[in-house]
Short mmCIF file of N, CA and C in Angstrom, two decimals:
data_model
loop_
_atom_site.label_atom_id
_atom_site.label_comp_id
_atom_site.label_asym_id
_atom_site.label_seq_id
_atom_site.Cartn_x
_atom_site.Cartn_y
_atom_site.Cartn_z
N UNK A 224 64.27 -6.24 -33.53
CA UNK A 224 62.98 -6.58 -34.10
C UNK A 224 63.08 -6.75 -35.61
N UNK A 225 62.41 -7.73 -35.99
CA UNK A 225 62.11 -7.91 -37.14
C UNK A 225 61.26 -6.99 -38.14
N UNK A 226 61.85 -6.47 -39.48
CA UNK A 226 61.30 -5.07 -40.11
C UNK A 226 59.69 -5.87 -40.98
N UNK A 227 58.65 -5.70 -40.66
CA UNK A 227 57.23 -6.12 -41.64
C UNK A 227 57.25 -5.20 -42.66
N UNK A 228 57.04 -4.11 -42.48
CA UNK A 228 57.04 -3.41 -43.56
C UNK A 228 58.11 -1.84 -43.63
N UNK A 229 58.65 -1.43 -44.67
CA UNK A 229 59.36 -0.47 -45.50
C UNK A 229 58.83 0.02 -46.51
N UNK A 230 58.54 1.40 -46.10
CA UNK A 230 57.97 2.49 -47.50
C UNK A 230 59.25 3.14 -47.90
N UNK A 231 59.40 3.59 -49.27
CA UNK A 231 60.43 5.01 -49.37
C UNK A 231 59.73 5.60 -50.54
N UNK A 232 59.90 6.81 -50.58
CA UNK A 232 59.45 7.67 -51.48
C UNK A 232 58.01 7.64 -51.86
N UNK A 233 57.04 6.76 -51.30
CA UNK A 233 56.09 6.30 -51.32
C UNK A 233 55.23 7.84 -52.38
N UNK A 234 54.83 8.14 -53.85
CA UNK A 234 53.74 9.10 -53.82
C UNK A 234 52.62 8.66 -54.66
N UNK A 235 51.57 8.96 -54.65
CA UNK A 235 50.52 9.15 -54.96
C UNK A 235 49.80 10.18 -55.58
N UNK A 236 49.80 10.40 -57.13
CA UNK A 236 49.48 11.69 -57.13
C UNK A 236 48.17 11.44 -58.47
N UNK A 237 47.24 12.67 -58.34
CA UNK A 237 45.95 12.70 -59.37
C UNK A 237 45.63 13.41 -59.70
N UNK A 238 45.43 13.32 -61.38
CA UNK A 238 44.70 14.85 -62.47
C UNK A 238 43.46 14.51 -61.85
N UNK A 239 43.41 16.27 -62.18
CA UNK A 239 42.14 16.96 -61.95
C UNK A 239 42.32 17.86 -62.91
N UNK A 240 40.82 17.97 -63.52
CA UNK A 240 41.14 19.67 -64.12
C UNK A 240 41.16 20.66 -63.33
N UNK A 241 41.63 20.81 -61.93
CA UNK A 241 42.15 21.93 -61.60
C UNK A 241 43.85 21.69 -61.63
N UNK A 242 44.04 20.71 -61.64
CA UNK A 242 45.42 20.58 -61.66
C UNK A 242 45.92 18.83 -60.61
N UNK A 243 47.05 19.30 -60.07
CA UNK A 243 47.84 17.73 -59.97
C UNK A 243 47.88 18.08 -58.25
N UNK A 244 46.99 16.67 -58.04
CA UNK A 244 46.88 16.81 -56.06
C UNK A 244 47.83 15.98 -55.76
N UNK A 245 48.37 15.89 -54.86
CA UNK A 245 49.38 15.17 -54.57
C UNK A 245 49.09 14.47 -53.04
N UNK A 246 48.48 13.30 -53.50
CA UNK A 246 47.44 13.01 -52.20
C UNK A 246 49.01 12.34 -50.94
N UNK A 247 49.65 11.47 -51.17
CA UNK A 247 50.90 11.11 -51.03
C UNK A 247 52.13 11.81 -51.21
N UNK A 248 53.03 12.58 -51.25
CA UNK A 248 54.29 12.91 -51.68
C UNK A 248 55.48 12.61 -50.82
N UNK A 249 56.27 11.30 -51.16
CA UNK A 249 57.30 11.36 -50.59
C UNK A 249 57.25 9.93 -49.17
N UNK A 250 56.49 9.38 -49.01
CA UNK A 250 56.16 8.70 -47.72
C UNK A 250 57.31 7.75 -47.65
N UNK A 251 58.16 7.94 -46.51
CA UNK A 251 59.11 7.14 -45.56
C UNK A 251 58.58 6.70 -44.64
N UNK A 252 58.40 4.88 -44.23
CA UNK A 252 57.71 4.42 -43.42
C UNK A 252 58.21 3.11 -42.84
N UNK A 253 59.08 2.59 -41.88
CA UNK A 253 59.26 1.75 -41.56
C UNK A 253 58.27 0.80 -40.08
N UNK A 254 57.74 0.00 -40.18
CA UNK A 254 57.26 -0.62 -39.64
C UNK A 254 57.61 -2.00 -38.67
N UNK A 255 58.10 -2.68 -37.74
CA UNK A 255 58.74 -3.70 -36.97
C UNK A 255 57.47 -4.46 -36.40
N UNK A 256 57.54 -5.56 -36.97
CA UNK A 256 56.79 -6.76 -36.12
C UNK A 256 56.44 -6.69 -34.74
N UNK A 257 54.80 -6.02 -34.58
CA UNK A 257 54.84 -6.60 -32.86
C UNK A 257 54.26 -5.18 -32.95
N UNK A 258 54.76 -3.76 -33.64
CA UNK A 258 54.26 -2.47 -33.26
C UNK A 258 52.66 -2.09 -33.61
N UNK A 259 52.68 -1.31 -33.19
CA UNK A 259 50.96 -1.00 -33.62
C UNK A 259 51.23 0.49 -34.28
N UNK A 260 50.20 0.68 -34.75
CA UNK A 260 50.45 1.68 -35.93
C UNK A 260 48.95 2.11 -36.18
N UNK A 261 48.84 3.75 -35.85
CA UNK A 261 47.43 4.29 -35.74
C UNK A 261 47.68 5.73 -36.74
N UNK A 262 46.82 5.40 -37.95
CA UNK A 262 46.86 6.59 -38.86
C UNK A 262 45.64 7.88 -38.42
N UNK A 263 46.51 9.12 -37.87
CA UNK A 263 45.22 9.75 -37.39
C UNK A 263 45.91 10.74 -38.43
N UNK A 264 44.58 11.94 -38.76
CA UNK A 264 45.02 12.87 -39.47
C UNK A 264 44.02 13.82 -39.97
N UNK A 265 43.75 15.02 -40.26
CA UNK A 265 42.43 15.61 -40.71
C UNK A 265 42.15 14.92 -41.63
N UNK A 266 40.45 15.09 -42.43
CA UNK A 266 39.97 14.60 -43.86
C UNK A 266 40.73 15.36 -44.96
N UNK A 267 41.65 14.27 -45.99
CA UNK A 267 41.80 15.10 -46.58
C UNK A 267 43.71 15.14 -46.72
N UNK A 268 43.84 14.22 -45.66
CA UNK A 268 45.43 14.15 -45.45
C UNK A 268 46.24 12.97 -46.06
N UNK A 269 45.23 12.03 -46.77
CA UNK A 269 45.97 11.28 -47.12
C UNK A 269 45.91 9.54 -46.93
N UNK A 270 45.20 9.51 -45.45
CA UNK A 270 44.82 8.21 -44.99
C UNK A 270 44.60 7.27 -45.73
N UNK A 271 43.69 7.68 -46.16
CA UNK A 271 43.25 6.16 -47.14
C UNK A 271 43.67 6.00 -48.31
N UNK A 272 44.45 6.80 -48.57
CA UNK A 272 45.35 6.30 -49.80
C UNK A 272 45.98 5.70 -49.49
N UNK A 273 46.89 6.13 -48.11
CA UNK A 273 48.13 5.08 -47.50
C UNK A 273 48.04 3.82 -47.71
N UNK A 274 46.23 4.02 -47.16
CA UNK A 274 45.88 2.26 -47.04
C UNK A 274 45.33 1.39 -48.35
N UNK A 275 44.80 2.13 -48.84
CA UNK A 275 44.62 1.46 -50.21
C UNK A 275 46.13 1.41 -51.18
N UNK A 276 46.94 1.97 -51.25
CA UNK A 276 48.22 1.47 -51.64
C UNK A 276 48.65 0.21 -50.69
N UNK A 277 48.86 0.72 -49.87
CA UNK A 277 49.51 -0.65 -49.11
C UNK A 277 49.16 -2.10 -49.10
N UNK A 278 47.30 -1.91 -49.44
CA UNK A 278 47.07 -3.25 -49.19
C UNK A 278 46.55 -3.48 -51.00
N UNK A 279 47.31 -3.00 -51.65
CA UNK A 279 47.26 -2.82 -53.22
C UNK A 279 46.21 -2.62 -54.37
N UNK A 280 45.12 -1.72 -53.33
CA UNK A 280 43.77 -1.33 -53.93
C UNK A 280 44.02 -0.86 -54.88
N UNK A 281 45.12 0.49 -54.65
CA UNK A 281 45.57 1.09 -55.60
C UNK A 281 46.71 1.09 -55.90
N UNK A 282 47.29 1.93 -57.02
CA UNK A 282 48.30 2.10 -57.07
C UNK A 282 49.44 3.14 -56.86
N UNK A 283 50.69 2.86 -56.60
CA UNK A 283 51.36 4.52 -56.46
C UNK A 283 51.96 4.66 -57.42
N UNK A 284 52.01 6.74 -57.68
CA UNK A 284 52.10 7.02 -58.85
C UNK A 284 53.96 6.76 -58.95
N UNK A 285 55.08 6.30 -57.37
CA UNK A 285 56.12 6.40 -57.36
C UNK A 285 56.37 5.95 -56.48
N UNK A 286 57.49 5.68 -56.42
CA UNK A 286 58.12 5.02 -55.12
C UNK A 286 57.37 3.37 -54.55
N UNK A 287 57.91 2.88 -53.62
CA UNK A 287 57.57 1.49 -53.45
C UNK A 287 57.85 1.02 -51.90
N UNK A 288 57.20 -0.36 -51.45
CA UNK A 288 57.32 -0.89 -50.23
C UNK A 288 57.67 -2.13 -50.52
N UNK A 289 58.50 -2.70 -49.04
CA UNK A 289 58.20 -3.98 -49.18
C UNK A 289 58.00 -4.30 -47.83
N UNK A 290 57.16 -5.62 -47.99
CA UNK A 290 56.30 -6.73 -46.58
C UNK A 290 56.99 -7.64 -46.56
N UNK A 291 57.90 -7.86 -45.17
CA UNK A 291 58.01 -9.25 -44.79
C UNK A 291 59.28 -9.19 -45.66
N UNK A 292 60.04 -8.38 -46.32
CA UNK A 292 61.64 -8.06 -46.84
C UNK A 292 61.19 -8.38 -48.58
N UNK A 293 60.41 -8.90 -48.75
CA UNK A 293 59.98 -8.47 -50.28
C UNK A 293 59.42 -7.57 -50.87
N UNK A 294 60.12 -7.05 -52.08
CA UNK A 294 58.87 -6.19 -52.88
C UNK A 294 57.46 -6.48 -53.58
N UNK A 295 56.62 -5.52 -53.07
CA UNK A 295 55.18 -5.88 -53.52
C UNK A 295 55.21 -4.42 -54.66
N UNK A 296 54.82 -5.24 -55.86
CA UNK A 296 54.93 -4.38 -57.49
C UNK A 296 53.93 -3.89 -56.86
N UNK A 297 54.10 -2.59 -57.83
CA UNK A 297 53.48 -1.39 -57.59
C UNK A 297 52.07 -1.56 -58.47
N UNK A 298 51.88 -2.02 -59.24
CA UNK A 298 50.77 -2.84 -59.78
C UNK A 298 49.82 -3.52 -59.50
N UNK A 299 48.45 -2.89 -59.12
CA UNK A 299 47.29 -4.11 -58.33
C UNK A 299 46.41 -4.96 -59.14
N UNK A 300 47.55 -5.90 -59.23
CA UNK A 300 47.00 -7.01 -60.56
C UNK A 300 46.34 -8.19 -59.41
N UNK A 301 45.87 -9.53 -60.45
CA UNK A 301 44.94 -10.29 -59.69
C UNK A 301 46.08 -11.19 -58.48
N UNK A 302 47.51 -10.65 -58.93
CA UNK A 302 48.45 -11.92 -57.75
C UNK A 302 48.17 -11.16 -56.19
N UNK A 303 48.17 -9.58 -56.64
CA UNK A 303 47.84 -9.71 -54.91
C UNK A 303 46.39 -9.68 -54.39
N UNK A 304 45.51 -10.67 -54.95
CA UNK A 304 44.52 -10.97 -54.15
C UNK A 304 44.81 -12.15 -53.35
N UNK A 305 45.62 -12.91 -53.13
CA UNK A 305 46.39 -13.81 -52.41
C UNK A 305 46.96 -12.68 -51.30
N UNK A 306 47.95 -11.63 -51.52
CA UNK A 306 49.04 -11.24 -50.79
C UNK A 306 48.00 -10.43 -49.98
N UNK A 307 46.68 -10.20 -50.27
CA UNK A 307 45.99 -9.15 -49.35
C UNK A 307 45.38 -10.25 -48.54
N UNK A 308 45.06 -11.39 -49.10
CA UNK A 308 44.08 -12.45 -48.49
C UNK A 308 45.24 -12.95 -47.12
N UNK A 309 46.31 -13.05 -47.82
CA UNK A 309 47.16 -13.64 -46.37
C UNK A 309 47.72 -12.90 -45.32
N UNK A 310 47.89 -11.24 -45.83
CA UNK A 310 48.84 -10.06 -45.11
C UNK A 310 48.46 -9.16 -44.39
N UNK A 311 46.89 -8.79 -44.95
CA UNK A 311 46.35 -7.66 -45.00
C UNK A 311 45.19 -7.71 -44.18
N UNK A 312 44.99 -6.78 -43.16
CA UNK A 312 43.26 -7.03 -41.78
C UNK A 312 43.57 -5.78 -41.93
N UNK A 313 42.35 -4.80 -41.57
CA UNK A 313 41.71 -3.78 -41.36
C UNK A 313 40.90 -3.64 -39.78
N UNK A 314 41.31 -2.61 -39.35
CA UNK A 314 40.34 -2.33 -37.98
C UNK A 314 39.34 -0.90 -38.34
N UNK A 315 38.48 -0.83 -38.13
CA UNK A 315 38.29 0.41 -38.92
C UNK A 315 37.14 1.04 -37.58
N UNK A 316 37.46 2.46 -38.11
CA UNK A 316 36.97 3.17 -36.62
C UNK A 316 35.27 2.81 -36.51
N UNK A 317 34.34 2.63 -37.55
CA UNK A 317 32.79 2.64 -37.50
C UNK A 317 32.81 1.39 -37.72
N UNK A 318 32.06 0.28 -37.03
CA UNK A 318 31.37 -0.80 -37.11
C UNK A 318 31.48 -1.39 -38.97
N UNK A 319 30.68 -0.82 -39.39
CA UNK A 319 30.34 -0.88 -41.23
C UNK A 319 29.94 -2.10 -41.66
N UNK A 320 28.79 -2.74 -40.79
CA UNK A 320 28.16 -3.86 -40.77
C UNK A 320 26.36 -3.73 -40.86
N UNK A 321 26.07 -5.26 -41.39
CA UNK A 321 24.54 -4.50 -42.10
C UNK A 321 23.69 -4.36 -40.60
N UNK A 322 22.96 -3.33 -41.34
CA UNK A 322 21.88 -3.27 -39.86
C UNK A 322 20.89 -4.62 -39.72
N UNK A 323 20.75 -5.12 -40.37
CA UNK A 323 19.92 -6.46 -39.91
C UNK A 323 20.45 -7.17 -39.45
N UNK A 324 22.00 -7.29 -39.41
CA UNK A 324 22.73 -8.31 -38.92
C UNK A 324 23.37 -8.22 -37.19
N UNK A 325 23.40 -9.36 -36.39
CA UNK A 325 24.55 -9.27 -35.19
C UNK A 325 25.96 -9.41 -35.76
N UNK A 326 26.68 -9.47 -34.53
CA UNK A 326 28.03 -9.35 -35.18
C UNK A 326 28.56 -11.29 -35.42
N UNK A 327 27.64 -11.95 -34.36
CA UNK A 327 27.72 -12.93 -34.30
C UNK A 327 27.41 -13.57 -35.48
N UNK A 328 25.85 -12.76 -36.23
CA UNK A 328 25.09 -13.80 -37.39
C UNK A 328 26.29 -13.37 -39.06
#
């Protein structure tokens, strides 16, 4: 199989004045074309950082990935609004659609 995506050392980390959270530390993640991939985890573990790094919301404080055998800079400047527009779908567990609307309208 063909590799889509490769994390290594992947971290994420943020001041607080209580001190330094380390929402990420360390993430090894290989991914193969075709697999499915379900982030479950308590609140609080990390999830949506994963995903907001990955699809370059944010940034990591270390380490790096690459999609499709390239590196995507660790930097969420305006080039990857292209690389999210072509790479990047979301399934997300709640609907999160307006209440006046069908799914159709």
């Amino acid at each position: 199989m063909t590799r889509l995506l490769k994390m290594e050392k992947l971290q994420r980390y943020y001041e607080t004045p209580a001190g330094v959270v380390k929402a990420l530390d360390g993430i090894d993640l290989e991914i193969n074309q075709g697999e499915r991939v379900i982030l479950l985890g308590p609140s609080g573990s990390g999830k949506t950082t994963l995903l907001n790094c990955l699809s370059a919301l944010d940034s990591p404080t270390a380490g790096g990935y690459t999609f499709n055998g390239q590196d995507v800079p660790r930097n969420a400047s305006e080039p990857m609004t292209s690389f999210r527009r072509e790479n990047i779908g979301y399934v997300f567990q709640f609907f999160n659609l307006l209440q006046d609307l069908t799914v159709l309208e």
